[in-house]
CSV table of C-alpha atoms in Angstrom, one decimal:
chain,number,residue,atom,x,y,z
E,1,MET,CA,95.6,81.1,128.9
E,2,SER,CA,95.9,77.3,129.2
E,3,GLY,CA,97.4,75.6,126.2
E,4,PHE,CA,99.4,78.6,125.1
E,5,LYS,CA,103.1,77.8,124.4
E,6,ARG,CA,105.5,80.7,125.2
E,7,GLU,CA,108.2,80.6,122.5
E,8,PHE,CA,110.4,83.4,121.2
E,9,CYS,CA,113.7,83.9,119.5
E,10,GLN,CA,115.8,86.8,120.7
E,11,GLU,CA,118.5,88.3,118.6
E,12,ASP,CA,121.2,90.8,119.4
E,13,ASP,CA,120.6,94.4,118.6
E,14,THR,CA,122.6,94.7,115.4
E,15,SER,CA,121.1,95.5,112.0
E,16,ARG,CA,117.5,96.2,111.4
E,17,THR,CA,115.3,95.9,108.3
E,18,LEU,CA,112.0,97.3,107.3
E,19,ILE,CA,110.0,95.8,104.4
E,20,GLU,CA,108.7,98.5,102.1
E,21,THR,CA,106.5,98.1,99.1
E,22,SER,CA,107.3,99.9,95.9
E,23,GLY,CA,105.6,99.2,92.6
E,24,GLY,CA,104.0,96.0,93.9
E,25,ARG,CA,107.3,94.6,95.1
E,26,ASN,CA,108.7,94.2,98.6
E,27,SER,CA,112.2,95.3,99.3
E,28,ALA,CA,114.2,95.0,102.5
E,29,VAL,CA,115.6,98.4,103.6
E,30,ALA,CA,118.3,98.4,106.3
E,31,LEU,CA,117.5,100.9,109.0
E,32,ASN,CA,119.3,102.0,112.1
E,33,ALA,CA,117.5,102.3,115.5
E,34,GLN,CA,117.1,106.0,115.2
E,35,THR,CA,115.3,105.8,111.8
E,36,ILE,CA,113.0,103.1,113.2
E,37,LEU,CA,112.1,105.2,116.2
E,38,GLU,CA,111.5,108.3,114.1
E,39,ARG,CA,108.9,106.3,112.1
E,40,THR,CA,107.2,105.1,115.2
E,41,ARG,CA,103.9,106.9,116.1
E,42,LEU,CA,104.9,107.7,119.7
E,43,PHE,CA,108.3,109.2,118.9
E,44,ARG,CA,107.5,110.8,115.5
E,45,GLY,CA,108.2,114.5,115.6
E,46,LEU,CA,110.5,114.5,118.6
E,47,PRO,CA,113.9,116.3,118.5
E,48,SER,CA,116.8,114.4,117.1
E,49,ASP,CA,118.6,114.5,120.4
E,50,THR,CA,115.7,112.9,122.2
E,51,ILE,CA,115.5,110.2,119.5
E,52,ARG,CA,119.2,109.5,119.9
E,53,MET,CA,118.7,109.1,123.7
E,54,ILE,CA,115.8,106.6,123.1
E,55,SER,CA,117.8,104.8,120.5
E,56,ALA,CA,120.7,104.4,123.0
E,57,VAL,CA,118.6,102.5,125.5
E,58,SER,CA,116.4,100.5,123.1
E,59,MET,CA,116.8,96.8,122.3
E,60,ARG,CA,115.6,94.6,119.5
E,61,ARG,CA,114.0,91.2,119.6
E,62,SER,CA,112.7,88.9,116.9
E,63,TYR,CA,109.7,86.7,117.5
E,64,ARG,CA,108.6,83.7,115.5
E,65,ASP,CA,105.0,83.4,114.2
E,66,ASP,CA,102.6,82.6,117.1
E,67,ALA,CA,105.3,83.5,119.8
E,68,VAL,CA,104.0,85.2,122.9
E,69,VAL,CA,105.5,88.6,123.5
E,70,PHE,CA,103.9,88.9,127.0
E,71,SER,CA,100.9,87.4,128.7
E,72,GLN,CA,98.0,88.8,130.6
E,73,GLY,CA,99.1,89.2,134.2
E,74,ASP,CA,102.8,89.6,133.4
E,75,PRO,CA,104.7,92.5,135.0
E,76,GLY,CA,104.6,95.7,132.9
E,77,ASP,CA,108.3,96.1,132.6
E,78,ALA,CA,108.8,97.3,129.0
E,79,LEU,CA,107.3,99.3,126.1
E,80,TYR,CA,107.1,97.7,122.6
E,81,GLY,CA,107.2,99.1,119.1
E,82,VAL,CA,106.6,97.0,116.0
E,83,VAL,CA,109.3,97.3,113.3
E,84,THR,CA,108.1,94.4,111.1
E,85,GLY,CA,105.4,91.8,111.3
E,86,LYS,CA,102.1,91.9,113.2
E,87,VAL,CA,101.2,91.5,116.9
E,88,ARG,CA,97.7,90.6,118.1
E,89,ILE,CA,96.5,92.0,121.4
E,90,SER,CA,93.9,89.8,123.2
E,91,ALA,CA,92.3,89.4,126.6
E,92,SER,CA,91.0,86.2,128.2
E,93,SER,CA,88.4,85.4,130.8
E,94,ARG,CA,88.9,83.0,133.7
E,95,ASP,CA,87.0,80.3,131.8
E,96,GLY,CA,89.4,80.5,128.9
E,97,ARG,CA,87.3,82.6,126.5
E,98,GLU,CA,89.5,84.9,124.4
E,99,MET,CA,88.6,88.2,122.9
E,100,PHE,CA,90.8,89.9,120.2
E,101,LEU,CA,91.3,93.6,120.9
E,102,ASN,CA,93.7,94.9,118.3
E,103,ILE,CA,96.3,94.2,115.7
E,104,MET,CA,99.6,96.1,115.9
E,105,GLU,CA,101.6,96.7,112.7
E,106,PRO,CA,104.9,98.5,111.9
E,107,GLY,CA,105.0,101.9,113.5
E,108,ASP,CA,102.5,101.0,116.3
E,109,ILE,CA,103.4,101.1,120.0
E,110,PHE,CA,101.9,98.8,122.7
E,111,GLY,CA,102.3,97.9,126.3
E,112,GLU,CA,102.3,101.5,127.6
E,113,ILE,CA,99.6,101.2,130.2
E,114,ALA,CA,101.2,98.6,132.4
E,115,LEU,CA,104.6,100.2,131.7
E,116,LEU,CA,103.4,103.6,133.2
E,117,ASP,CA,101.5,102.4,136.2
E,118,GLY,CA,103.8,99.5,137.0
E,119,ARG,CA,100.9,97.0,137.4
E,120,GLN,CA,100.2,93.7,135.6
E,121,ARG,CA,99.6,93.4,131.9
E,122,THR,CA,95.9,93.7,131.1
E,123,ALA,CA,96.2,91.7,127.8
E,124,THR,CA,98.3,89.2,125.9
E,125,ALA,CA,100.5,90.1,123.0
E,126,ARG,CA,101.2,87.4,120.4
E,127,ALA,CA,103.1,87.6,117.1
E,128,THR,CA,100.8,86.6,114.2
E,129,SER,CA,103.7,86.5,111.7
E,130,PRO,CA,107.5,86.6,112.1
E,131,SER,CA,108.0,90.0,113.8
E,132,GLU,CA,110.7,92.3,114.9
E,133,LEU,CA,110.1,94.6,117.9
E,134,ILE,CA,111.9,97.6,119.5
E,135,ILE,CA,111.8,97.3,123.3
E,136,ILE,CA,112.5,100.0,125.9
E,137,THR,CA,112.5,98.9,129.6
E,138,ARG,CA,110.4,100.7,132.2
E,139,ASP,CA,113.4,102.1,134.1
E,140,HIS,CA,114.9,103.6,130.9
E,141,PHE,CA,111.6,105.0,129.8
E,142,SER,CA,110.9,106.6,133.1
E,143,GLU,CA,114.2,108.4,133.0
E,144,LEU,CA,113.5,109.6,129.5
E,145,LEU,CA,110.1,111.1,130.6
E,146,LYS,CA,111.9,113.0,133.3
E,147,ARG,CA,114.3,114.5,130.8
E,148,ASP,CA,112.0,115.5,128.0
E,149,PRO,CA,108.6,117.3,128.5
E,150,LYS,CA,107.8,116.8,124.8
E,151,LEU,CA,108.0,113.1,125.2
E,152,VAL,CA,105.5,113.3,128.1
E,153,SER,CA,103.1,115.2,125.8
E,154,HIS,CA,103.4,112.5,123.2
E,155,VAL,CA,102.6,109.8,125.8
E,156,ILE,CA,99.6,111.8,127.0
E,157,GLN,CA,98.4,112.0,123.4
E,158,LEU,CA,98.8,108.2,122.9
E,159,LEU,CA,96.9,107.5,126.2
E,160,CYS,CA,94.1,109.8,125.1
E,161,GLU,CA,93.9,107.8,121.8
E,162,ARG,CA,93.7,104.6,123.8
E,163,ILE,CA,90.9,106.0,126.0
E,164,ARG,CA,88.9,107.0,122.9
E,165,TRP,CA,89.4,103.6,121.4
E,166,THR,CA,88.3,101.8,124.5
E,167,SER,CA,85.3,104.1,124.8
E,168,GLY,CA,84.4,103.2,121.2
E,169,LEU,CA,84.5,99.5,122.0
E,170,ALA,CA,82.2,100.0,125.0
E,171,GLU,CA,79.8,102.1,122.9
E,172,GLU,CA,79.9,99.5,120.1
E,173,SER,CA,79.1,96.6,122.4
E,174,ALA,CA,76.4,98.4,124.3
E,175,LEU,CA,74.6,100.4,121.7
E,176,LEU,CA,75.0,98.9,118.3
E,177,SER,CA,73.2,95.9,116.8
E,178,VAL,CA,75.1,92.8,115.7
E,179,PRO,CA,75.2,93.7,111.9
E,180,GLU,CA,76.2,97.3,112.8
E,181,ARG,CA,79.1,96.0,114.9
E,182,LEU,CA,80.2,93.6,112.3
E,183,ALA,CA,80.0,96.1,109.4
E,184,ARG,CA,81.9,98.7,111.5
E,185,ARG,CA,84.6,96.2,112.4
E,186,LEU,CA,85.1,95.1,108.8
E,187,LEU,CA,85.4,98.7,107.7
E,188,SER,CA,87.9,99.5,110.5
E,189,LEU,CA,90.0,96.5,109.7
E,190,GLY,CA,89.9,97.4,106.0
E,191,GLU,CA,91.1,100.9,106.7
E,192,LEU,CA,93.9,99.9,109.1
E,193,HIS,CA,95.0,96.6,107.6
E,194,GLY,CA,93.3,96.0,104.3
E,195,HIS,CA,95.0,95.9,100.9
E,196,GLU,CA,93.5,97.2,97.6
E,197,THR,CA,93.1,94.5,95.0
E,198,PRO,CA,91.1,94.1,91.8
E,199,ASP,CA,88.7,92.0,93.8
E,200,GLY,CA,88.2,94.6,96.5
E,201,ILE,CA,89.8,95.5,99.8
E,202,GLU,CA,91.4,92.3,101.0
E,203,LEU,CA,91.4,91.4,104.7
E,204,THR,CA,93.6,88.5,105.7
E,205,ILE,CA,91.4,87.3,108.6
E,206,SER,CA,89.3,84.2,109.3
E,207,GLN,CA,85.6,84.3,110.3
E,208,GLU,CA,86.6,82.8,113.6
E,209,GLU,CA,89.0,85.7,114.2
E,210,VAL,CA,86.3,88.3,113.3
E,211,ALA,CA,84.0,86.6,115.8
E,212,ARG,CA,86.6,86.8,118.5
E,213,PHE,CA,87.1,90.5,117.9
E,214,LEU,CA,83.3,91.0,118.5
E,215,SER,CA,82.7,88.4,121.2
E,216,LEU,CA,80.2,86.7,118.9
E,217,SER,CA,79.8,83.1,117.7
E,218,ARG,CA,81.3,82.2,114.4
E,219,GLN,CA,77.9,81.0,113.3
E,220,VAL,CA,76.3,84.4,113.7
E,221,VAL,CA,79.2,86.1,111.9
E,222,ASN,CA,79.0,83.6,109.1
E,223,GLN,CA,75.2,84.2,108.7
E,224,TYR,CA,75.6,87.9,108.1
E,225,LEU,CA,78.7,87.5,105.9
E,226,GLN,CA,76.9,85.0,103.7
E,227,GLN,CA,73.9,87.4,103.4
E,228,TRP,CA,76.2,90.3,102.4
E,229,LYS,CA,78.0,88.0,100.0
E,230,GLY,CA,74.7,87.2,98.4
E,231,HIS,CA,74.0,90.9,97.9
E,232,GLY,CA,77.5,91.5,96.3
E,233,TRP,CA,78.8,93.6,99.2
E,234,ILE,CA,81.7,91.2,100.0
E,235,THR,CA,83.3,88.0,98.8
E,236,LEU,CA,84.8,85.2,101.0
E,237,ALA,CA,87.8,83.0,100.6
E,238,ARG,CA,89.9,80.8,102.9
E,239,SER,CA,90.9,83.1,105.8
E,240,LYS,CA,90.2,86.1,103.7
E,241,ILE,CA,87.3,88.6,103.3
E,242,PHE,CA,87.1,91.0,100.3
E,243,ILE,CA,85.1,94.2,100.8
E,244,ILE,CA,83.5,95.2,97.5
E,245,ASP,CA,80.8,97.7,98.5
E,246,GLU,CA,82.0,99.9,101.3
E,247,ARG,CA,79.0,102.2,101.0
E,248,ALA,CA,76.6,99.4,101.7
E,249,LEU,CA,78.5,98.5,104.9
E,250,ARG,CA,78.6,102.1,105.9
E,251,ASP,CA,74.8,102.2,105.5
E,252,VAL,CA,74.5,99.3,107.8
E,253,VAL,CA,76.7,101.1,110.4
E,254,ALA,CA,74.5,104.2,110.0
E,255,GLY,CA,71.5,102.1,111.1
E,256,GLY,CA,70.2,101.1,107.6
E,257,PRO,CA,68.5,97.8,107.3
E,258,SER,CA,70.7,94.7,106.8
E,259,PRO,CA,69.1,92.4,104.2
E,260,ASP,CA,67.5,89.4,105.9
E,261,ALA,CA,68.7,90.6,109.2
E,262,THR,CA,66.0,88.7,111.0
E,263,ALA,CA,67.5,85.5,109.8
E,264,ALA,CA,70.4,85.9,112.2
E,265,SER,CA,70.1,86.2,115.9
E,266,PRO,CA,72.6,87.1,118.6
E,267,PRO,CA,74.3,84.1,120.3
């Protein structure tokens, strides 16, 4: 992780805001800790008494764009939930190569694996925009698990989702061709993080970032994107990709031929 600069701005746990979109406009809505937790995937559906207990031990921190939340190898001492902004999860090899693993948005929880087993962080979390996070320390969370069996059930469900997601990554890397992997990832990013526009589903992501999600070179990713652009399936802009023809990309994922696929070769 050489060259990374750890920088964050911590604020006291006072007011909280959540940006909501209504009629094409963004409006800041003041929320208390309990409301935020109720909207978080891990805690959604828990009894009000349990939410209040969690709220009582939670903290809030604000992170600047590009600030490191935690680094790979750090102690797993807290659980994090995104209130506003985005956090990118990545892992790095000893020679400095970085692979992007996931993007966390409002309502998502991360950091649970190292929190539960007490071992080192397996990945780095970095804010990719000004972000506000809810934080619950390991000691407090362990006490909550002892008190509420329903919370244990929610944690088990979250861990199962993580296992399925990890298995999917392994399957994708081992069994799918390069165009299948690329099309699948674009569709997934579009479903989770895309925005409907008159020009198609907008992804705010660079080709370099897409390449890092797939452990491919930017050149290979660009070759396929340019081919698909030529066939009218996508359009490209600066740090943006617009998906126009989802069905065509789904056909690629299903094993259909990618036009001029032989022109691009794996790195």
